[in-house]
Every structure is written in structure tokens, then in C-alpha cells.
């Protein structure tokens, strides 16, 4: 299995632009998580899906952030409009049981 | 905000030494997890603990689920340079709850 695949690995964008991060979970997993990692706050859970349905989005910072999971093999995290404070590493993770999550390599986002 | 605390925040040790780190919470957790993150990579699951008092090993790593359910410990024996990284504890209060991560312990191993 290729593991959780995220794209792009790096993204540099200008403030105000729309950013879309993509994730392909491990085949057969039924839970998907989006995390944000910063030096200040560590690993923060933004949102998680179970069987493609958003279960808890209380970690999404504000309305500029949205996430979708149209099917079991694909999810997106969108930021519109982006701001410099959104700069971070965004991780996608998936699991069959919620506990044992497998992480992707992350997308390093820089908003200038 | 953070509900898990990890100590120490960072540690520098000589190759071959044993390492101990812990994770504490003011709340009870039913599942404890330990992850390791290498630079530029995502966290990788090392050990999962599901029962109070459980002691589980993975090679040179041993982790324990505290009896009070409010703490967990990770030990690394005979450290080697590739043990360098950030070690995160994570917990779940129930099987249907979200996973909460601690702030991490940064480990440096001096050859």
C-alpha cells in the first residue's frame, strides 16, 4: 500500500489566493483526519470524517476553511482567501479504527 | 487548547543511553498512542495502548498505559542516532472521540 498520499508537498501562494490541499487515504480506511501543525500550537485537529461524513469540524479555524470528502478515496481542504497566518504544515491521516491513524507526508503551506 | 502535557520538552542524550518520557492529562483517556515524527515527515505510530496498566513493547520501545488512565510513559532502551525526532503522545477519551495530541518531546542523540 502506498500509504496516505497528499498533494502538493509544498505550496507557496500570495495572500488572498485560494488554496486547495488534496488527500488520498489508505484504501479500506473509513476515517479521515485533517491536522495542522505549527510551532506555536503543535498538531491541531481541524476536522475528521467517518464514512465520508464530517463528524467534528470544531477545529476548523474560521469560515475561510472548508473540507470535503466526496468519496472514500479523496478529500480536499480549501482555504479561501488565504492569509499569512495560515502558513503551516497540513497533514491528512486515515484509519480503519479511529485510534490508529496513519499520516501522510504533509503539505507545507506558505502564504506570503 | 492542549489537554495533554509531555515531559521533558526536549532531551539530549548519549548514544546507548536509555530514554524515558511521559504524557499526562487532567482527563481520563481510554486509548493512548505514541507517535514519532522525523523532520519533513508525518508522524508514524509506534505503539497503541487500550487498557489501563497495559505494557506494550515494540523492539527497543516500551510504553505503558497508566493505572489512573491520566498518563502514559514511553521508554527507549539503548538509544541509537536514528531515534532522533519528536515523540508525540496522543489520546482518545472514548472510541468515538477525536485524537488529541500532546506538544511533543524532542529527542537528540549524541553519537
Tab-separated table of C-alpha atoms in Angstrom:
chain	number	residue	atom	x	y	z
A	1	UNK	CA	0.000	0.000	0.000
A	2	UNK	CA	1.307	3.461	-0.874
A	3	UNK	CA	0.088	4.975	2.369
A	4	UNK	CA	-1.742	8.272	2.689
A	5	UNK	CA	-0.906	10.478	-0.277
A	6	UNK	CA	-1.029	14.240	-0.027
A	7	UNK	CA	-0.513	16.829	-2.697
A	8	UNK	CA	1.127	19.151	-3.213
A	9	UNK	CA	4.087	18.631	-0.853
A	10	UNK	CA	4.838	22.336	-0.891
A	11	UNK	CA	2.640	25.294	-1.749
A	12	UNK	CA	3.596	28.945	-1.817
A	13	UNK	CA	0.806	31.375	-2.506
A	14	UNK	CA	0.001	35.017	-2.170
A	15	UNK	CA	-2.325	36.326	0.478
A	16	UNK	CA	-5.901	36.343	-0.740
A	17	UNK	CA	-5.500	33.425	-3.101
A	18	UNK	CA	-7.447	30.201	-2.833
A	19	UNK	CA	-5.502	27.138	-1.749
A	20	UNK	CA	-6.638	23.540	-2.164
A	21	UNK	CA	-4.885	20.676	-0.427
A	22	UNK	CA	-5.586	17.127	-1.503
A	23	UNK	CA	-5.526	13.780	0.223
A	24	UNK	CA	-5.931	10.177	-0.836
A	25	UNK	CA	-6.429	7.958	2.228
A	26	UNK	CA	-5.334	4.353	2.539
A	27	UNK	CA	-7.734	2.065	0.720
A	28	UNK	CA	-10.200	0.462	3.111
A	29	UNK	CA	-9.872	3.080	5.820
A	30	UNK	CA	-13.137	4.659	6.886
A	31	UNK	CA	-11.932	7.644	8.912
A	32	UNK	CA	-10.027	10.639	7.588
A	33	UNK	CA	-8.491	13.477	9.546
A	34	UNK	CA	-7.034	16.861	8.646
A	35	UNK	CA	-4.435	18.267	11.047
A	36	UNK	CA	-2.464	21.495	11.065
A	37	UNK	CA	0.986	21.638	12.644
A	38	UNK	CA	2.653	24.853	13.775
A	39	UNK	CA	5.451	25.626	16.189
A	40	UNK	CA	3.076	27.614	18.354
A	41	UNK	CA	0.153	25.167	18.615
A	42	UNK	CA	1.601	21.806	17.672
A	43	UNK	CA	-0.717	19.314	15.985
A	44	UNK	CA	-4.277	20.571	15.857
A	45	UNK	CA	-7.171	18.511	14.563
A	46	UNK	CA	-9.147	20.584	12.083
A	47	UNK	CA	-11.830	18.154	11.007
A	48	UNK	CA	-12.482	14.463	10.710
A	49	UNK	CA	-14.742	12.350	8.557
A	50	UNK	CA	-16.189	8.923	9.178
A	51	UNK	CA	-17.520	7.072	6.148
A	52	UNK	CA	-17.174	10.308	4.149
A	53	UNK	CA	-19.377	12.256	6.566
A	54	UNK	CA	-17.916	15.158	8.575
A	55	UNK	CA	-18.195	14.217	12.253
A	56	UNK	CA	-16.431	17.045	14.030
A	57	UNK	CA	-15.303	20.286	12.413
A	58	UNK	CA	-14.910	22.233	15.638
A	59	UNK	CA	-11.200	22.630	14.963
A	60	UNK	CA	-11.682	24.482	11.682
A	61	UNK	CA	-10.323	27.960	12.399
A	62	UNK	CA	-12.936	30.004	10.603
A	63	UNK	CA	-15.199	30.171	7.607
A	64	UNK	CA	-12.273	30.584	5.269
A	65	UNK	CA	-11.550	26.893	5.785
A	66	UNK	CA	-13.674	24.160	4.263
A	67	UNK	CA	-13.187	20.446	3.765
A	68	UNK	CA	-14.933	17.903	1.610
A	69	UNK	CA	-14.832	14.173	1.154
A	70	UNK	CA	-16.833	13.353	-1.967
A	71	UNK	CA	-15.879	9.669	-1.849
A	72	UNK	CA	-13.897	7.181	0.201
A	73	UNK	CA	-10.696	7.772	-1.713
A	74	UNK	CA	-10.406	11.541	-1.845
A	75	UNK	CA	-10.622	14.589	0.367
A	76	UNK	CA	-9.799	18.263	-0.008
A	77	UNK	CA	-9.082	21.066	2.409
A	78	UNK	CA	-9.650	24.501	0.963
A	79	UNK	CA	-8.632	27.891	2.292
A	80	UNK	CA	-10.254	30.906	0.659
A	81	UNK	CA	-8.975	33.562	0.973
A	82	UNK	CA	-5.616	32.537	2.380
A	83	UNK	CA	-3.754	34.654	4.941
A	84	UNK	CA	-0.126	34.613	6.127
A	85	UNK	CA	-1.186	33.159	9.491
A	86	UNK	CA	-2.424	30.071	7.650
A	87	UNK	CA	1.195	29.147	6.922
A	88	UNK	CA	1.773	25.719	8.463
A	89	UNK	CA	2.194	22.063	7.615
A	90	UNK	CA	-1.140	20.411	6.926
A	91	UNK	CA	-1.412	16.679	7.462
A	92	UNK	CA	-4.022	14.256	6.327
A	93	UNK	CA	-4.377	10.954	8.182
A	94	UNK	CA	-6.633	7.951	7.789
A	95	UNK	CA	-7.592	4.978	9.881
A	96	UNK	CA	-9.865	1.984	9.985
A	97	UNK	CA	-10.361	2.377	13.681
A	98	UNK	CA	-10.137	5.999	14.725
A	99	UNK	CA	-7.218	5.415	17.040
A	100	UNK	CA	-4.528	4.025	14.808
A	101	UNK	CA	-4.225	6.818	12.288
A	102	UNK	CA	-1.654	6.750	9.523
A	103	UNK	CA	-0.345	10.116	8.411
A	104	UNK	CA	0.642	11.429	5.016
A	105	UNK	CA	3.857	13.352	4.473
A	106	UNK	CA	2.091	16.673	4.774
A	107	UNK	CA	1.750	19.810	2.698
A	108	UNK	CA	3.907	22.733	3.726
A	109	UNK	CA	1.891	25.864	3.014
A	110	UNK	CA	3.474	29.279	2.903
A	111	UNK	CA	1.258	32.309	2.392
A	112	UNK	CA	3.164	35.474	1.577
B	1	UNK	CA	-6.188	24.267	23.819
B	2	UNK	CA	-3.804	21.469	24.681
B	3	UNK	CA	-5.184	18.865	27.068
B	4	UNK	CA	-2.067	16.712	27.141
B	5	UNK	CA	1.281	17.622	28.659
B	6	UNK	CA	4.529	15.955	27.756
B	7	UNK	CA	7.814	15.998	29.618
B	8	UNK	CA	10.519	16.634	29.100
B	9	UNK	CA	10.027	19.144	26.313
B	10	UNK	CA	13.416	18.204	24.883
B	11	UNK	CA	16.301	15.953	25.775
B	12	UNK	CA	19.857	15.395	24.671
B	13	UNK	CA	21.351	12.000	25.419
B	14	UNK	CA	24.409	9.941	24.568
B	15	UNK	CA	24.054	7.060	22.162
B	16	UNK	CA	23.438	3.880	24.119
B	17	UNK	CA	21.582	5.543	26.970
B	18	UNK	CA	18.019	4.699	27.903
B	19	UNK	CA	15.307	7.323	27.496
B	20	UNK	CA	12.136	7.928	29.469
B	21	UNK	CA	9.385	10.382	28.678
B	22	UNK	CA	5.841	10.787	29.842
B	23	UNK	CA	2.495	12.236	28.999
B	24	UNK	CA	-0.114	13.446	31.459
B	25	UNK	CA	-3.646	14.704	31.304
B	26	UNK	CA	-6.199	16.142	33.678
B	27	UNK	CA	-8.811	13.973	31.962
B	28	UNK	CA	-9.213	10.232	31.671
B	29	UNK	CA	-8.326	8.695	28.317
B	30	UNK	CA	-9.324	5.227	27.154
B	31	UNK	CA	-6.691	4.986	24.448
B	32	UNK	CA	-3.094	6.177	24.457
B	33	UNK	CA	-0.903	6.362	21.395
B	34	UNK	CA	2.746	7.169	20.851
B	35	UNK	CA	3.961	8.602	17.546
B	36	UNK	CA	7.367	9.606	16.251
B	37	UNK	CA	7.906	12.357	13.715
B	38	UNK	CA	11.080	12.680	11.657
B	39	UNK	CA	11.944	16.033	10.081
B	40	UNK	CA	9.859	16.700	6.979
B	41	UNK	CA	7.671	13.669	7.527
B	42	UNK	CA	4.322	12.897	9.069
B	43	UNK	CA	4.018	11.246	12.483
B	44	UNK	CA	4.372	7.474	12.486
B	45	UNK	CA	2.531	5.320	15.001
B	46	UNK	CA	4.879	3.461	17.351
B	47	UNK	CA	2.645	1.911	19.993
B	48	UNK	CA	-1.069	1.864	20.811
B	49	UNK	CA	-2.415	1.151	24.300
B	50	UNK	CA	-6.030	0.289	25.004
B	51	UNK	CA	-6.171	-0.919	28.596
B	52	UNK	CA	-5.212	0.656	31.920
B	53	UNK	CA	-1.982	-0.868	33.185
B	54	UNK	CA	-1.118	-2.299	29.779
B	55	UNK	CA	2.576	-2.574	28.999
B	56	UNK	CA	3.461	-2.963	25.326
B	57	UNK	CA	6.808	-3.246	23.580
B	58	UNK	CA	7.901	-2.588	20.019
B	59	UNK	CA	11.545	-3.504	19.684
B	60	UNK	CA	13.553	-1.210	21.936
B	61	UNK	CA	10.446	0.819	22.741
B	62	UNK	CA	8.168	0.105	25.673
B	63	UNK	CA	5.056	2.073	26.555
B	64	UNK	CA	2.674	1.835	29.459
B	65	UNK	CA	-0.914	2.915	29.946
B	66	UNK	CA	-1.067	4.470	33.407
B	67	UNK	CA	-3.341	2.919	36.017
B	68	UNK	CA	-5.128	6.212	36.615
B	69	UNK	CA	-5.804	6.469	32.850
B	70	UNK	CA	-4.451	10.009	33.041
B	71	UNK	CA	-0.908	9.253	31.990
B	72	UNK	CA	1.302	7.171	29.777
B	73	UNK	CA	5.022	6.524	29.578
B	74	UNK	CA	7.438	5.712	26.786
B	75	UNK	CA	10.863	4.207	27.292
B	76	UNK	CA	13.541	3.704	24.670
B	77	UNK	CA	16.403	1.397	25.551
B	78	UNK	CA	19.932	1.634	24.190
B	79	UNK	CA	19.281	4.713	22.058
B	80	UNK	CA	20.767	4.994	18.585
B	81	UNK	CA	21.165	8.015	16.286
B	82	UNK	CA	18.046	7.156	14.260
B	83	UNK	CA	15.930	7.584	17.397
B	84	UNK	CA	16.283	11.337	16.877
B	85	UNK	CA	12.951	13.033	16.305
B	86	UNK	CA	9.877	14.351	18.030
B	87	UNK	CA	7.812	11.919	20.064
B	88	UNK	CA	4.135	12.688	20.455
B	89	UNK	CA	1.684	11.114	22.790
B	90	UNK	CA	-1.949	11.143	21.756
B	91	UNK	CA	-5.125	10.139	23.478
B	92	UNK	CA	-8.753	9.416	22.928
B	93	UNK	CA	-11.346	9.756	25.659
B	94	UNK	CA	-13.700	7.316	24.012
B	95	UNK	CA	-13.585	5.077	20.956
B	96	UNK	CA	-15.717	7.593	19.088
B	97	UNK	CA	-13.842	10.691	20.138
B	98	UNK	CA	-11.183	12.649	18.307
B	99	UNK	CA	-7.481	12.022	18.838
B	100	UNK	CA	-5.753	14.751	20.841
B	101	UNK	CA	-2.001	15.196	20.519
B	102	UNK	CA	0.462	16.368	23.123
B	103	UNK	CA	3.049	19.057	22.325
B	104	UNK	CA	5.828	16.533	21.800
B	105	UNK	CA	9.230	15.650	23.259
B	106	UNK	CA	12.196	16.424	21.038
B	107	UNK	CA	14.947	13.808	21.320
B	108	UNK	CA	18.515	14.354	20.222
B	109	UNK	CA	21.060	11.533	20.375
B	110	UNK	CA	24.736	12.390	20.513
B	111	UNK	CA	26.891	9.735	18.814
